[in-house]
Amino acid sequence: MSRSSANQTPTRPRPTRAPSSDYRGPVDREWISLGDHRKRNTAILAIVAIILTIFIGRLIELQGFRGSALASEATGQRLKEIALPAARGAITDAAGNPLAVTVQAYNVTADQTLIADPVAAAAAMAPILSVDPAALAARLSGTRRFVYVAKNITPENWQRIADLQLPGILKEGTSKRVYPDGSLAANIVGFVGADGKGLGGLELGLQKELAGTDGTQTYERGQGGRAIPTAQHTKVEAVAGSTVKLTIDRDIQYVAQQAIAEQVAAAHAQSGTVVVMDPHTGKILALATAPTFDPNDFSKARSSDMGNRALSDVYEPGSTAKTMTMAAVIDQGGANPTSAFTIPGTLKRGDKVFHDDVAHGTWHLTLAGILAKSSNLGTILASERIGSRTFNSYIRKFGMGAPTGLNFPGESDGVLPAYKDWSQTTFPTLVFGQGMNVNTVQAASVYATIANDGVRVTPSIIDSVTAADGTVTPGTTPEETVVVSAKTAKTVRSMLEMVVSKDGTAPKARIPGYRVAGKTGTAQVAVNGGYGRDVVASFIGMAPADKPELVVAVTIVKPRVGRWGGQLAAPVFKEGMMSALKTRHVPPTGTVAPQIPLKFGKNG
Amino acid sequence: MSANARKLVEPINESTATEYATQGAKVRKLSRPDLKLVSQLRPEKASRGVFALLVGGLLGAGLVVMLLINTSLASGAFVVSELQTQKSALTVEAQALSKEVDAMSSPANLEAKARALGMKPSKNPVFLNLGDGSILGKPNGANVSPNAPLPRLATPADLTAVEAVDNSAVTSDFPTTVGPNYDPAAADAAAAGAATAEDSAWGEIVDVTDTPKAARAGKSGKASQPGKKAKIAKSDSGLTATPIG
């Protein structure tokens, strides 16, 4: 409107009295004819109109066309959006003792331009940060406005640095994952990377539950960085991660870790694992591996030490698997513990000649004697009373070749050939524990089944997950499978007790006052299709034998000093079992183990 | 205004007057009402002043209230900011304290402390039946050689002393713990050293080996108590006091 009026102004029809001014002659036609108030008004009106037009045009431009963009730009200058990081959930043992927690930490930063005397500043800070003063001085000298001086220092140490009141030294808040017990249960708990995300163990496996959801806060910043109260303000609260409670008992875990570490070192073995289980609930009370690492500082750790060998490493179980064969034979009524077997020195099955660990003439052993002496040939003879098909169904019910159900990162299910692929030598090989692969937890689960009166309870390691709002989700519900009858389980336990007798292979596993049942294993490690010198020495057992409350499995891989399960693994079993009995308050039953004859006939 | 009403105030001309005259009394009734001059309506000066005052007052009060609200909001923002700082300081403190507790209660630290007090891990699990006083399991000795420095029963003062020593060790950044590579022999040597040093400071030595000295100490009542307790397996550390045997 005003634009058009401005254009029209010169051509607007003159007022009716205008012609009279034409009489005034040349002088009056000059520009200085503003003395005439009408002309003056017209001129002023024109100027005002022009200015107004400019203003209004600009106003329309700013408000109408660029308005929203400019407004958001302005708000953007004041608006500050900050991430509200969700606190990572803790991992605790069964009693709630923390195994992994997240704490406040600080990064120390420097503005080099503000540091007048880098050498003096470095000298003051170096002892607190435990770094070389010269290197620190170099880091503080220069013209950069932002450099990191130290990362992830404790709040106490930051306070000590702040107390020095050094100009140009600033902090940056961060958080740090801390493992208060260091390497204790490290191979279960796992570790996190520099970004705080899980990289191994349950830290990785439960990343989603532990991480929580980050929030954001947006506000307009006033002087001094404080929020302007009346301005726009949005806040999406962070949801903290869930706390995970494991079934692990810190004290049993500690003793198990100590014991296996000492034995692995003493035997110059490649590695070793201990599994402690409650057979009635399937809960894993300790899962120790050696060598281990410190999740607080794993920069120098070997990656092979950072997984969980009890789940990721599989080996041929060897003689410990004979327990499954015996249970199957007894459950099917193929033999009883006193059934007599005459065992020759060698046995040919298919195209292969089988031997025992020690060369011998003809042995006259009972079924219990076969187990106590760990005779491969005797086991083959016993297993032939039930046949391969029945044997196959039993070992699958014992959980061989199937996932443990722990869903642990890097877990291996082991290898058990499908029944249709079995050759003539597969069955006689499998019955004494060669020709298949299992991990230590799978092997322990077999003995837990015998301990739990023939009912297999799937192992578990997560007791519960507690969300930030207090909702408790129990870990996976254990599945129960009846594998053998309670009577069979009891009979097998009494046979396993004979293994620990002074005539058996593992007298070193005995615990004075207690009845212990268990089985040694010394399995050869397959190399390029054959078997070399390397072995896996193991012992798996339970106590008290007549009313088992605990199962402990020990595996020592490739020992260089010593060889036999009864010699290397049994003492570790004893340590772990004694600690578990004390911690879980399992008193001796006070009963006496029945004696089953191991031999018969003239040498029996 | 309806047409009928307008008719009533129409000026009367002659023809209509005749008409009205014929209507008699009705005419008189319809005569127009009396009109009078109304004085010009002037706004009263006093009421205008009151109104201005009212509006001004409202505006002023509104401004004051706005100011007060803004001020209180602003001071609220300060309080929030202060409390947040305080909260983070307290969080940091709580974390530092729980870290200390965690470090102290870790199995590794407990074992080291117990050994420093002259304790040894019990071997066979042994239980005392509180009902009938019978002992379940086979108690075994601590195998203290007669020439070894004699461990002494702990007193509360000892615990304080051990804590003081250990606290000074826990100064590194995040909890330094004794891992599986922990050397029990070295700890034993350190413990023996500590025990010897403490023995000289504390005169009373109670022998736990089966010697007449132990029997004498047992009479004091002080030694017999922990001796009995030792037969009950302790759960926390897997360590028990050395039983007499």
PDB file of N, CA and C in Angstrom, chain A residues 98 102-104 152-157 176 178 180-183 226 229-230 250-251 254 257-258 261 292 511-512 514 578 581-582 585-588, chain B residues 70 73-74 77-78 81 92 95-96 99 102 105-108 111 122-125 127 136-138 173-175 177 179-180 182 184 233 235-236 238:
ATOM      1  N   PRO A  98      30.134 -55.645  44.807  1.00  0.00           N
ATOM      2  CA  PRO A  98      30.338 -55.175  43.440  1.00  0.00           C
ATOM      3  C   PRO A  98      31.552 -55.837  42.774  1.00  0.00           C
ATOM      4  N   THR A 102      30.571 -48.216  38.011  1.00  0.00           N
ATOM      5  CA  THR A 102      30.960 -47.032  37.254  1.00  0.00           C
ATOM      6  C   THR A 102      31.083 -45.867  38.226  1.00  0.00           C
ATOM      7  N   VAL A 103      32.201 -45.168  38.177  1.00  0.00           N
ATOM      8  CA  VAL A 103      32.415 -44.049  39.098  1.00  0.00           C
ATOM      9  C   VAL A 103      32.766 -42.787  38.318  1.00  0.00           C
ATOM     10  N   GLN A 104      32.607 -41.653  39.021  1.00  0.00           N
ATOM     11  CA  GLN A 104      32.973 -40.360  38.439  1.00  0.00           C
ATOM     12  C   GLN A 104      34.491 -40.297  38.275  1.00  0.00           C
ATOM     13  N   ASN A 152      40.960 -39.957  32.940  1.00  0.00           N
ATOM     14  CA  ASN A 152      40.392 -40.863  33.938  1.00  0.00           C
ATOM     15  C   ASN A 152      41.122 -40.842  35.279  1.00  0.00           C
ATOM     16  N   ILE A 153      41.292 -39.669  35.830  1.00  0.00           N
ATOM     17  CA  ILE A 153      41.894 -39.636  37.163  1.00  0.00           C
ATOM     18  C   ILE A 153      40.770 -39.566  38.197  1.00  0.00           C
ATOM     19  N   THR A 154      41.071 -39.964  39.414  1.00  0.00           N
ATOM     20  CA  THR A 154      40.032 -40.003  40.440  1.00  0.00           C
ATOM     21  C   THR A 154      39.682 -38.585  40.881  1.00  0.00           C
ATOM     22  N   PRO A 155      38.465 -38.406  41.416  1.00  0.00           N
ATOM     23  CA  PRO A 155      38.087 -37.082  41.922  1.00  0.00           C
ATOM     24  C   PRO A 155      39.050 -36.576  42.996  1.00  0.00           C
ATOM     25  N   GLU A 156      39.574 -37.485  43.825  1.00  0.00           N
ATOM     26  CA  GLU A 156      40.517 -37.044  44.871  1.00  0.00           C
ATOM     27  C   GLU A 156      41.773 -36.439  44.251  1.00  0.00           C
ATOM     28  N   ASN A 157      42.269 -37.116  43.213  1.00  0.00           N
ATOM     29  CA  ASN A 157      43.467 -36.602  42.568  1.00  0.00           C
ATOM     30  C   ASN A 157      43.191 -35.298  41.837  1.00  0.00           C
ATOM     31  N   LYS A 176      34.216 -43.691  34.713  1.00  0.00           N
ATOM     32  CA  LYS A 176      35.168 -44.771  34.520  1.00  0.00           C
ATOM     33  C   LYS A 176      34.585 -46.066  35.078  1.00  0.00           C
ATOM     34  N   VAL A 178      35.090 -49.387  36.904  1.00  0.00           N
ATOM     35  CA  VAL A 178      36.092 -49.860  37.858  1.00  0.00           C
ATOM     36  C   VAL A 178      35.736 -51.274  38.312  1.00  0.00           C
ATOM     37  N   PRO A 180      36.524 -53.378  41.345  1.00  0.00           N
ATOM     38  CA  PRO A 180      37.164 -53.220  42.651  1.00  0.00           C
ATOM     39  C   PRO A 180      38.047 -54.406  43.047  1.00  0.00           C
ATOM     40  N   ASP A 181      37.696 -55.587  42.579  1.00  0.00           N
ATOM     41  CA  ASP A 181      38.482 -56.751  42.966  1.00  0.00           C
ATOM     42  C   ASP A 181      39.488 -57.150  41.889  1.00  0.00           C
ATOM     43  N   GLY A 182      39.742 -56.253  40.956  1.00  0.00           N
ATOM     44  CA  GLY A 182      40.752 -56.547  39.940  1.00  0.00           C
ATOM     45  C   GLY A 182      40.404 -57.761  39.124  1.00  0.00           C
ATOM     46  N   SER A 183      41.323 -58.728  39.121  1.00  0.00           N
ATOM     47  CA  SER A 183      41.135 -59.886  38.258  1.00  0.00           C
ATOM     48  C   SER A 183      40.111 -60.873  38.810  1.00  0.00           C
ATOM     49  N   ARG A 226      24.305 -20.316  33.585  1.00  0.00           N
ATOM     50  CA  ARG A 226      23.114 -20.838  34.253  1.00  0.00           C
ATOM     51  C   ARG A 226      21.930 -20.764  33.306  1.00  0.00           C
ATOM     52  N   PRO A 229      15.551 -19.027  33.552  1.00  0.00           N
ATOM     53  CA  PRO A 229      14.417 -19.800  34.088  1.00  0.00           C
ATOM     54  C   PRO A 229      13.178 -19.774  33.211  1.00  0.00           C
ATOM     55  N   THR A 230      12.896 -18.600  32.607  1.00  0.00           N
ATOM     56  CA  THR A 230      11.631 -18.492  31.881  1.00  0.00           C
ATOM     57  C   THR A 230      11.747 -18.960  30.443  1.00  0.00           C
ATOM     58  N   ARG A 250      31.808 -64.556  45.570  1.00  0.00           N
ATOM     59  CA  ARG A 250      33.130 -63.932  45.491  1.00  0.00           C
ATOM     60  C   ARG A 250      34.212 -64.715  46.231  1.00  0.00           C
ATOM     61  N   ASP A 251      33.857 -65.256  47.400  1.00  0.00           N
ATOM     62  CA  ASP A 251      34.866 -65.933  48.209  1.00  0.00           C
ATOM     63  C   ASP A 251      35.298 -67.261  47.585  1.00  0.00           C
ATOM     64  N   TYR A 254      37.394 -66.544  44.548  1.00  0.00           N
ATOM     65  CA  TYR A 254      38.756 -66.122  44.879  1.00  0.00           C
ATOM     66  C   TYR A 254      39.650 -67.325  45.147  1.00  0.00           C
ATOM     67  N   GLN A 257      40.266 -69.302  41.997  1.00  0.00           N
ATOM     68  CA  GLN A 257      41.214 -68.622  41.105  1.00  0.00           C
ATOM     69  C   GLN A 257      42.654 -68.766  41.591  1.00  0.00           C
ATOM     70  N   GLN A 258      42.821 -68.604  42.908  1.00  0.00           N
ATOM     71  CA  GLN A 258      44.159 -68.757  43.493  1.00  0.00           C
ATOM     72  C   GLN A 258      44.686 -70.168  43.245  1.00  0.00           C
ATOM     73  N   ALA A 261      45.466 -70.899  39.545  1.00  0.00           N
ATOM     74  CA  ALA A 261      46.617 -70.124  39.083  1.00  0.00           C
ATOM     75  C   ALA A 261      47.914 -70.752  39.590  1.00  0.00           C
ATOM     76  N   THR A 292      44.755 -65.277  33.933  1.00  0.00           N
ATOM     77  CA  THR A 292      43.668 -64.321  33.805  1.00  0.00           C
ATOM     78  C   THR A 292      44.229 -62.931  33.492  1.00  0.00           C
ATOM     79  N   ILE A 511      38.831 -85.309  51.154  1.00  0.00           N
ATOM     80  CA  ILE A 511      38.743 -84.243  52.147  1.00  0.00           C
ATOM     81  C   ILE A 511      38.410 -84.912  53.472  1.00  0.00           C
ATOM     82  N   PRO A 512      39.331 -84.852  54.453  1.00  0.00           N
ATOM     83  CA  PRO A 512      39.092 -85.545  55.714  1.00  0.00           C
ATOM     84  C   PRO A 512      37.760 -85.151  56.330  1.00  0.00           C
ATOM     85  N   TYR A 514      34.831 -85.825  55.093  1.00  0.00           N
ATOM     86  CA  TYR A 514      33.763 -85.785  54.098  1.00  0.00           C
ATOM     87  C   TYR A 514      33.820 -87.009  53.195  1.00  0.00           C
ATOM     88  N   MET A 578      36.801 -77.515  49.336  1.00  0.00           N
ATOM     89  CA  MET A 578      36.849 -77.169  50.765  1.00  0.00           C
ATOM     90  C   MET A 578      36.360 -75.745  50.990  1.00  0.00           C
ATOM     91  N   LEU A 581      32.590 -75.732  50.551  1.00  0.00           N
ATOM     92  CA  LEU A 581      31.904 -76.373  51.677  1.00  0.00           C
ATOM     93  C   LEU A 581      31.848 -75.426  52.868  1.00  0.00           C
ATOM     94  N   LYS A 582      32.966 -74.735  53.106  1.00  0.00           N
ATOM     95  CA  LYS A 582      33.015 -73.805  54.237  1.00  0.00           C
ATOM     96  C   LYS A 582      32.104 -72.608  53.978  1.00  0.00           C
ATOM     97  N   HIS A 585      28.479 -73.523  54.084  1.00  0.00           N
ATOM     98  CA  HIS A 585      28.100 -74.186  55.340  1.00  0.00           C
ATOM     99  C   HIS A 585      27.538 -75.586  55.104  1.00  0.00           C
ATOM    100  N   VAL A 586      28.295 -76.393  54.425  1.00  0.00           N
ATOM    101  CA  VAL A 586      27.876 -77.774  54.202  1.00  0.00           C
ATOM    102  C   VAL A 586      28.657 -78.658  55.169  1.00  0.00           C
ATOM    103  N   PRO A 587      28.010 -79.159  56.214  1.00  0.00           N
ATOM    104  CA  PRO A 587      28.739 -79.994  57.172  1.00  0.00           C
ATOM    105  C   PRO A 587      28.904 -81.420  56.647  1.00  0.00           C
ATOM    106  N   PRO A 588      29.852 -82.154  57.191  1.00  0.00           N
ATOM    107  CA  PRO A 588      29.990 -83.553  56.774  1.00  0.00           C
ATOM    108  C   PRO A 588      28.742 -84.319  57.197  1.00  0.00           C
TER     109      PRO A 588
ATOM    110  N   ASN B  70      10.269 -13.368  38.535  1.00  0.00           N
ATOM    111  CA  ASN B  70      11.534 -13.545  37.822  1.00  0.00           C
ATOM    112  C   ASN B  70      12.701 -13.689  38.776  1.00  0.00           C
ATOM    113  N   LEU B  73      12.573 -17.000  40.419  1.00  0.00           N
ATOM    114  CA  LEU B  73      12.982 -18.046  39.476  1.00  0.00           C
ATOM    115  C   LEU B  73      14.496 -18.038  39.293  1.00  0.00           C
ATOM    116  N   ALA B  74      15.019 -16.812  39.169  1.00  0.00           N
ATOM    117  CA  ALA B  74      16.459 -16.695  38.959  1.00  0.00           C
ATOM    118  C   ALA B  74      17.214 -17.217  40.170  1.00  0.00           C
ATOM    119  N   ALA B  77      17.157 -20.814  40.150  1.00  0.00           N
ATOM    120  CA  ALA B  77      18.150 -21.384  39.248  1.00  0.00           C
ATOM    121  C   ALA B  77      19.511 -21.453  39.937  1.00  0.00           C
ATOM    122  N   PHE B  78      19.795 -20.426  40.713  1.00  0.00           N
ATOM    123  CA  PHE B  78      21.074 -20.448  41.452  1.00  0.00           C
ATOM    124  C   PHE B  78      21.103 -21.596  42.454  1.00  0.00           C
ATOM    125  N   SER B  81      21.536 -24.860  40.727  1.00  0.00           N
ATOM    126  CA  SER B  81      22.918 -25.023  40.302  1.00  0.00           C
ATOM    127  C   SER B  81      23.824 -25.366  41.485  1.00  0.00           C
ATOM    128  N   VAL B  92      30.630 -38.027  44.477  1.00  0.00           N
ATOM    129  CA  VAL B  92      32.049 -38.333  44.397  1.00  0.00           C
ATOM    130  C   VAL B  92      32.548 -38.867  45.734  1.00  0.00           C
ATOM    131  N   GLN B  95      31.226 -42.336  46.339  1.00  0.00           N
ATOM    132  CA  GLN B  95      31.939 -43.306  45.513  1.00  0.00           C
ATOM    133  C   GLN B  95      33.322 -43.599  46.094  1.00  0.00           C
ATOM    134  N   ALA B  96      33.976 -42.538  46.559  1.00  0.00           N
ATOM    135  CA  ALA B  96      35.316 -42.727  47.122  1.00  0.00           C
ATOM    136  C   ALA B  96      35.245 -43.621  48.354  1.00  0.00           C
ATOM    137  N   LYS B  99      34.410 -47.171  47.424  1.00  0.00           N
ATOM    138  CA  LYS B  99      35.599 -47.763  46.812  1.00  0.00           C
ATOM    139  C   LYS B  99      36.549 -48.257  47.902  1.00  0.00           C
ATOM    140  N   ASP B 102      35.070 -51.364  49.365  1.00  0.00           N
ATOM    141  CA  ASP B 102      35.254 -52.489  48.447  1.00  0.00           C
ATOM    142  C   ASP B 102      36.684 -53.008  48.491  1.00  0.00           C
ATOM    143  N   SER B 105      37.221 -54.820  51.797  1.00  0.00           N
ATOM    144  CA  SER B 105      36.494 -56.078  52.005  1.00  0.00           C
ATOM    145  C   SER B 105      36.777 -57.091  50.912  1.00  0.00           C
ATOM    146  N   SER B 106      37.646 -56.760  49.975  1.00  0.00           N
ATOM    147  CA  SER B 106      37.935 -57.718  48.911  1.00  0.00           C
ATOM    148  C   SER B 106      38.610 -58.948  49.512  1.00  0.00           C
ATOM    149  N   PRO B 107      38.310 -60.135  48.982  1.00  0.00           N
ATOM    150  CA  PRO B 107      38.900 -61.354  49.534  1.00  0.00           C
ATOM    151  C   PRO B 107      40.420 -61.277  49.616  1.00  0.00           C
ATOM    152  N   ALA B 108      41.042 -60.658  48.614  1.00  0.00           N
ATOM    153  CA  ALA B 108      42.501 -60.583  48.605  1.00  0.00           C
ATOM    154  C   ALA B 108      43.007 -59.794  49.804  1.00  0.00           C
ATOM    155  N   GLU B 111      42.439 -61.667  53.066  1.00  0.00           N
ATOM    156  CA  GLU B 111      43.417 -62.735  53.270  1.00  0.00           C
ATOM    157  C   GLU B 111      44.744 -62.141  53.764  1.00  0.00           C
ATOM    158  N   SER B 122      42.240 -72.468  57.284  1.00  0.00           N
ATOM    159  CA  SER B 122      42.029 -73.773  57.897  1.00  0.00           C
ATOM    160  C   SER B 122      42.041 -74.799  56.775  1.00  0.00           C
ATOM    161  N   LYS B 123      42.374 -76.002  57.109  1.00  0.00           N
ATOM    162  CA  LYS B 123      42.468 -76.999  56.048  1.00  0.00           C
ATOM    163  C   LYS B 123      41.120 -77.668  55.855  1.00  0.00           C
ATOM    164  N   ASN B 124      40.798 -78.594  56.769  1.00  0.00           N
ATOM    165  CA  ASN B 124      39.544 -79.310  56.582  1.00  0.00           C
ATOM    166  C   ASN B 124      38.397 -78.481  57.127  1.00  0.00           C
ATOM    167  N   PRO B 125      37.289 -78.456  56.411  1.00  0.00           N
ATOM    168  CA  PRO B 125      36.126 -77.763  56.969  1.00  0.00           C
ATOM    169  C   PRO B 125      35.660 -78.504  58.220  1.00  0.00           C
ATOM    170  N   PHE B 127      32.903 -78.275  61.606  1.00  0.00           N
ATOM    171  CA  PHE B 127      31.726 -77.589  62.127  1.00  0.00           C
ATOM    172  C   PHE B 127      31.497 -77.969  63.571  1.00  0.00           C
ATOM    173  N   LEU B 136      31.789 -81.785  63.912  1.00  0.00           N
ATOM    174  CA  LEU B 136      31.625 -82.455  62.635  1.00  0.00           C
ATOM    175  C   LEU B 136      32.850 -82.160  61.782  1.00  0.00           C
ATOM    176  N   GLY B 137      33.455 -83.192  61.213  1.00  0.00           N
ATOM    177  CA  GLY B 137      34.659 -83.001  60.432  1.00  0.00           C
ATOM    178  C   GLY B 137      35.869 -83.289  61.264  1.00  0.00           C
ATOM    179  N   LYS B 138      37.010 -83.280  60.618  1.00  0.00           N
ATOM    180  CA  LYS B 138      38.239 -83.618  61.329  1.00  0.00           C
ATOM    181  C   LYS B 138      39.101 -82.376  61.507  1.00  0.00           C
ATOM    182  N   ASP B 173      45.543 -44.985  42.079  1.00  0.00           N
ATOM    183  CA  ASP B 173      44.315 -44.455  41.514  1.00  0.00           C
ATOM    184  C   ASP B 173      43.109 -45.327  41.733  1.00  0.00           C
ATOM    185  N   PHE B 174      43.014 -46.443  41.036  1.00  0.00           N
ATOM    186  CA  PHE B 174      41.864 -47.298  41.244  1.00  0.00           C
ATOM    187  C   PHE B 174      42.353 -48.530  41.971  1.00  0.00           C
ATOM    188  N   PRO B 175      41.404 -49.200  42.672  1.00  0.00           N
ATOM    189  CA  PRO B 175      41.806 -50.224  43.638  1.00  0.00           C
ATOM    190  C   PRO B 175      42.884 -51.172  43.129  1.00  0.00           C
ATOM    191  N   THR B 177      44.535 -54.483  43.695  1.00  0.00           N
ATOM    192  CA  THR B 177      44.160 -55.650  44.457  1.00  0.00           C
ATOM    193  C   THR B 177      45.215 -56.717  44.276  1.00  0.00           C
ATOM    194  N   GLY B 179      46.045 -59.998  43.030  1.00  0.00           N
ATOM    195  CA  GLY B 179      45.476 -60.907  42.050  1.00  0.00           C
ATOM    196  C   GLY B 179      45.890 -62.332  42.329  1.00  0.00           C
ATOM    197  N   PRO B 180      45.617 -63.189  41.361  1.00  0.00           N
ATOM    198  CA  PRO B 180      45.979 -64.589  41.557  1.00  0.00           C
ATOM    199  C   PRO B 180      47.498 -64.786  41.608  1.00  0.00           C
ATOM    200  N   TYR B 182      49.351 -63.262  43.477  1.00  0.00           N
ATOM    201  CA  TYR B 182      49.710 -62.918  44.842  1.00  0.00           C
ATOM    202  C   TYR B 182      50.572 -64.025  45.430  1.00  0.00           C
ATOM    203  N   PRO B 184      51.833 -65.946  48.429  1.00  0.00           N
ATOM    204  CA  PRO B 184      51.543 -66.166  49.852  1.00  0.00           C
ATOM    205  C   PRO B 184      52.827 -66.211  50.696  1.00  0.00           C
ATOM    206  N   ALA B 233      33.482 -72.887  60.901  1.00  0.00           N
ATOM    207  CA  ALA B 233      34.004 -72.293  59.670  1.00  0.00           C
ATOM    208  C   ALA B 233      33.392 -70.918  59.472  1.00  0.00           C
ATOM    209  N   SER B 235      32.452 -67.810  57.070  1.00  0.00           N
ATOM    210  CA  SER B 235      32.061 -67.812  55.662  1.00  0.00           C
ATOM    211  C   SER B 235      32.773 -66.732  54.861  1.00  0.00           C
ATOM    212  N   ASP B 236      33.043 -65.614  55.446  1.00  0.00           N
ATOM    213  CA  ASP B 236      33.385 -64.448  54.637  1.00  0.00           C
ATOM    214  C   ASP B 236      34.651 -64.610  53.818  1.00  0.00           C
ATOM    215  N   GLY B 238      36.726 -67.423  53.863  1.00  0.00           N
ATOM    216  CA  GLY B 238      37.216 -68.782  53.690  1.00  0.00           C
ATOM    217  C   GLY B 238      38.380 -69.056  54.623  1.00  0.00           C
TER     218      GLY B 238
END
